[in-house]
Short mmCIF file of C-alpha atoms in Angstrom, two decimals:
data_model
loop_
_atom_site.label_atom_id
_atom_site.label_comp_id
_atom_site.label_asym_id
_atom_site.label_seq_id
_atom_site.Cartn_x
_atom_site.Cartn_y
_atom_site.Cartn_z
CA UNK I 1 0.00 0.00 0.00
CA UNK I 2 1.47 3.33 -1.06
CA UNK I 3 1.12 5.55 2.14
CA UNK I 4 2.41 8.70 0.42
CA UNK I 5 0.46 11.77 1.19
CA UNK I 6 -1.55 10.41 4.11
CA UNK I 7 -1.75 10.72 7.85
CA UNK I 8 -0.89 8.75 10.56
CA UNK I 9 -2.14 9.13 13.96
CA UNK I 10 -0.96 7.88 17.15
CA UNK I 11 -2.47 5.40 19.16
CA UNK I 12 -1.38 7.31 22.09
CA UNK I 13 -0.72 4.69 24.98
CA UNK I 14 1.84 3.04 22.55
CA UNK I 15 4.74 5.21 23.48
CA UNK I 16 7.44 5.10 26.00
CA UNK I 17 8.56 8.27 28.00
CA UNK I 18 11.77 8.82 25.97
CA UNK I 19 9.13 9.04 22.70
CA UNK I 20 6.65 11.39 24.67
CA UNK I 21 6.60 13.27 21.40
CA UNK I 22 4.80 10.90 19.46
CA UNK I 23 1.92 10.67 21.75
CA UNK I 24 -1.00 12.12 19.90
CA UNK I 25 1.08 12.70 17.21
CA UNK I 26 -0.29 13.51 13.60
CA UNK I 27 2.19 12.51 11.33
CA UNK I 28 2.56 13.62 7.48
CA UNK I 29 4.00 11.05 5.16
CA UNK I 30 5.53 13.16 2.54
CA UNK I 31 7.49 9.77 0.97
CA UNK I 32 6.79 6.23 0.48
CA UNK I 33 8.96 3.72 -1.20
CA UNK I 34 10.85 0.53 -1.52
CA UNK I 35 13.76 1.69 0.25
CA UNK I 36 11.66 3.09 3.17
CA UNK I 37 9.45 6.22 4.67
CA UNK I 38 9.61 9.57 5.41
CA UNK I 39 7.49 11.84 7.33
CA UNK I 40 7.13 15.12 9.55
CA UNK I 41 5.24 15.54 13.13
CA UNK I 42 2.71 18.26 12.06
CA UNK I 43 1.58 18.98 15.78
CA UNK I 44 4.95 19.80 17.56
CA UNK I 45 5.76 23.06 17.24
CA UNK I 46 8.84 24.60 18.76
CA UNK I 47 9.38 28.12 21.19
CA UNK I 48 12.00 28.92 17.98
CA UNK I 49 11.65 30.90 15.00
CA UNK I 50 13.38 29.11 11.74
CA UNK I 51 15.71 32.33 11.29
CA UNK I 52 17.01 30.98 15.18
CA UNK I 53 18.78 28.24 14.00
CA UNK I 54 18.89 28.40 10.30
CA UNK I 55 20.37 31.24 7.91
CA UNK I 56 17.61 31.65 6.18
CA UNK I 57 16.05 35.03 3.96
CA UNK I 58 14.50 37.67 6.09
CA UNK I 59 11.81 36.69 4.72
CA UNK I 60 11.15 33.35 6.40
CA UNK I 61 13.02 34.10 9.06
CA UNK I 62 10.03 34.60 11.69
CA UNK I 63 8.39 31.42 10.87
CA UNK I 64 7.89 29.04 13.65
CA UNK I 65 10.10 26.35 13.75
CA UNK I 66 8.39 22.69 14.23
CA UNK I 67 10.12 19.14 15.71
CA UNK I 68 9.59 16.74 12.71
CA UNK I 69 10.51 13.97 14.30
CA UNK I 70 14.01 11.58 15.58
CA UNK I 71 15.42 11.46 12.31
CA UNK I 72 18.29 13.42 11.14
CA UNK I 73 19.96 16.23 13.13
CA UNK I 74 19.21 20.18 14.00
CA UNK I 75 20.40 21.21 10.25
CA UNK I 76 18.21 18.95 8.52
CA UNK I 77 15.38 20.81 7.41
CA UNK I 78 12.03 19.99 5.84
CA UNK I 79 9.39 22.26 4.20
CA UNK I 80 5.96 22.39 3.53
CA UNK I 81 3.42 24.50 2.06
CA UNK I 82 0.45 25.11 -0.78
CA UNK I 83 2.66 26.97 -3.58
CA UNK I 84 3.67 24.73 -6.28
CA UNK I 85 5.43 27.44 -8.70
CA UNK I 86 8.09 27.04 -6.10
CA UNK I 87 11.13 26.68 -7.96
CA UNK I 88 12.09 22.52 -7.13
CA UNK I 89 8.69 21.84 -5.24
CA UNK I 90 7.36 18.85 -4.74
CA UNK I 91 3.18 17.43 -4.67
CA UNK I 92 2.44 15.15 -2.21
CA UNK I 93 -0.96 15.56 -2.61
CA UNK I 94 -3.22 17.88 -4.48
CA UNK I 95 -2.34 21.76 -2.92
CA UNK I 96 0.45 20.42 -0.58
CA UNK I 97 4.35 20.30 -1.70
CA UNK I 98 7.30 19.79 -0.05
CA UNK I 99 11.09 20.85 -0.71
CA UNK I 100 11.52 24.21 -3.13
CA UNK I 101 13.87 26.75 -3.33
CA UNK I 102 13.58 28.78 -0.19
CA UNK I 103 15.25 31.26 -1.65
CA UNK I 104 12.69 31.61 -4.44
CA UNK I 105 10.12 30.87 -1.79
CA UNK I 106 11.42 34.47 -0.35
CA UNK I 107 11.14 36.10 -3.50
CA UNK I 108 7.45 35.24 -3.53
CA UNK I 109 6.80 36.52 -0.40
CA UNK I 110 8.85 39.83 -1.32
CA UNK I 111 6.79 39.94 -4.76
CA UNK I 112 3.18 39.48 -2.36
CA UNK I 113 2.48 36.45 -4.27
CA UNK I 114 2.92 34.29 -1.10
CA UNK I 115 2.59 34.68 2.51
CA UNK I 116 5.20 33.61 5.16
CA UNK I 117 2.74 31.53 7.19
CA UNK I 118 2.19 29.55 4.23
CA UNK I 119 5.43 27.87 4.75
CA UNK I 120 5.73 25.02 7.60
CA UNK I 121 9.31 24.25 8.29
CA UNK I 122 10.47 21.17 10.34
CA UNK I 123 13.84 20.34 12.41
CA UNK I 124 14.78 16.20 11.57
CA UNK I 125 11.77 14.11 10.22
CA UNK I 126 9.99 10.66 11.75
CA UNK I 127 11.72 8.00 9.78
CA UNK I 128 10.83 4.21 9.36
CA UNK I 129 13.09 1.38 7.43
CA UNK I 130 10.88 -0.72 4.72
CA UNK I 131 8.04 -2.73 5.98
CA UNK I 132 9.02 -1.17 9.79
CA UNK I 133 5.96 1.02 9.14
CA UNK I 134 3.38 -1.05 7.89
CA UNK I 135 4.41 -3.82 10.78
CA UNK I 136 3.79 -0.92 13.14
CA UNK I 137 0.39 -0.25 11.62
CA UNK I 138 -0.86 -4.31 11.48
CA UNK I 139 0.43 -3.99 15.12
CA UNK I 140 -1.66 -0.95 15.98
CA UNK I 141 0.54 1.83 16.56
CA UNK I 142 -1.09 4.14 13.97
CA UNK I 143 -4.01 4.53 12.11
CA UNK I 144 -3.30 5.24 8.19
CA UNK I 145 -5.93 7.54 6.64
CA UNK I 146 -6.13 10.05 4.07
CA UNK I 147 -5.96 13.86 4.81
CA UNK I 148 -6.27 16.95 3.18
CA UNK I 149 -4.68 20.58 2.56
CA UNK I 150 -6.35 22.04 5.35
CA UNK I 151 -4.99 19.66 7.59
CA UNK I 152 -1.33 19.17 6.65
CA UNK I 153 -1.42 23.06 6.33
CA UNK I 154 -2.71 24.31 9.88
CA UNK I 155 -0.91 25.92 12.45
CA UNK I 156 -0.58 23.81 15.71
CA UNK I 157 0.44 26.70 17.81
CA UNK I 158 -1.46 26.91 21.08
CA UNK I 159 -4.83 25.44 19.17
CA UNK I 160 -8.58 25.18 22.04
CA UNK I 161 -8.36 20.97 20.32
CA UNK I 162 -5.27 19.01 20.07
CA UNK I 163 -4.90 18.42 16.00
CA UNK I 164 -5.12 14.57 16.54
CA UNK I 165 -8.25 14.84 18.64
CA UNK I 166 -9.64 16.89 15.92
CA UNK I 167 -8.66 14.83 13.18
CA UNK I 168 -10.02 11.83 14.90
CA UNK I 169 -13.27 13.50 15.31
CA UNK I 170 -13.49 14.21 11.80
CA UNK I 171 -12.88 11.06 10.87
CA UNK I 172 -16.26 9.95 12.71
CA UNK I 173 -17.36 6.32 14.87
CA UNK I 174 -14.64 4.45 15.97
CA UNK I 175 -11.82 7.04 15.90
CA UNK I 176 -14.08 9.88 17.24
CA UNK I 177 -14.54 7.21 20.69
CA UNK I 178 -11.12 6.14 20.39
CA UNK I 179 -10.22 9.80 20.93
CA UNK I 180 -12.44 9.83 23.36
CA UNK I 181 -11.11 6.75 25.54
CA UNK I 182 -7.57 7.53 24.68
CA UNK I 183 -7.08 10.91 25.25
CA UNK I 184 -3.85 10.84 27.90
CA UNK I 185 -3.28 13.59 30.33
CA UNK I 186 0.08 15.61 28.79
CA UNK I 187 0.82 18.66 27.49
CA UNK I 188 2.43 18.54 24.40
CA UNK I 189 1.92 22.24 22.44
CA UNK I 190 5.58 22.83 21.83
CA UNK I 191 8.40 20.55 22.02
CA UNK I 192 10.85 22.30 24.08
CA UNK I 193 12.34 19.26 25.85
CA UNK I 194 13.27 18.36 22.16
CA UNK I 195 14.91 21.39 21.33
CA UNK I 196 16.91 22.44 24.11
CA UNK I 197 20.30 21.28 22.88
CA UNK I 198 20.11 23.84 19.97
CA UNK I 199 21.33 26.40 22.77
CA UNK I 200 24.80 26.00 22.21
#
């Protein structure tokens, strides 16, 4: 099954403390293939701004900064957003990309033919070796279901409803009382435990 452009959400009681941030976690899978998976934590934003700890144009350089998961290090950087004549974007799905120029994405936003909150940009990604993440789903760690622009797209930043409880709302019966029965006792809004080392 080609996961690509969906969303997986966390059965939240299947984490350990040292993976607290994947508790209620909405994940984007932005790739999908033979040689394994790639995705980004939508709902972890970060007390940084991406100009913080990336040299980035003024431009983008007030965006908030989001933890995308265990993968990678503090320099590796992912992007997302709606505006596919970004120079070396990618479609995921229908109105969402990933990657571009971000220098081009600047220009944009200097020309007024983009806006910087249109841009989601994410420290390290959630990573999964083939088959790891399918196993993980036949074992019930996630549910796998398809999402849309308005989703993928929303700011997490101090939100009244978790995005995972609203997502499994939305998604009606048995997820809407999972959420319901699940829903753990943590505060998750930003993810400054993760991003504390970046003080150096």
């Amino acid at each position: 099954e080609n996961m690509r452009g969906c969303v997986l959400l966390a059965q939240p009681r299947m984490f350990s403390s040292d993976q607290s941030y994947f508790v209620q976690s909405v994940i984007f899978v932005a790739e999908h293939n033979p040689d394994g998976t790639i995705g980004v934590i939508l709902n972890r934003p970060t007390d940084y701004k991406l100009g913080e700890v990336a040299d980035v144009p003024v431009e983008l350089a007030n965006v908030e900064l989001h933890f995308g998961g265990d993968v990678g290090n503090r320099g590796t950087l992912q992007m997302i957003h709606p505006c596919g004549d970004v120079k070396n974007a990618k479609e995921v799905i229908p109105g969402v990309f990933t990657s571009g120029d971000v220098f081009d994405a600047a220009n944009r936003i200097r020309l007024g033919f983009a806006r910087p909150a249109q841009f989601r940009f994410f420290v390290q990604a959630a990573g999964w070796s083939p088959g790891q993440l399918q196993a993980e789903i036949d074992a019930g760690v996630w549910h796998c279901v398809a999402t849309s622009p308005s989703v993928v797209l929303k700011r997490c930043w101090r939100l009244p409803k978790s995005l995972w409880q609203e997502v499994m709302e939305l998604l009606g019966d048995q997820y809407a009382i999972a959420a319901e029965r699940d829903m753990a006792p943590i505060s998750l809004q930003t993810a400054n435990s993760d991003s504390d080392d970046w003080d150096d």
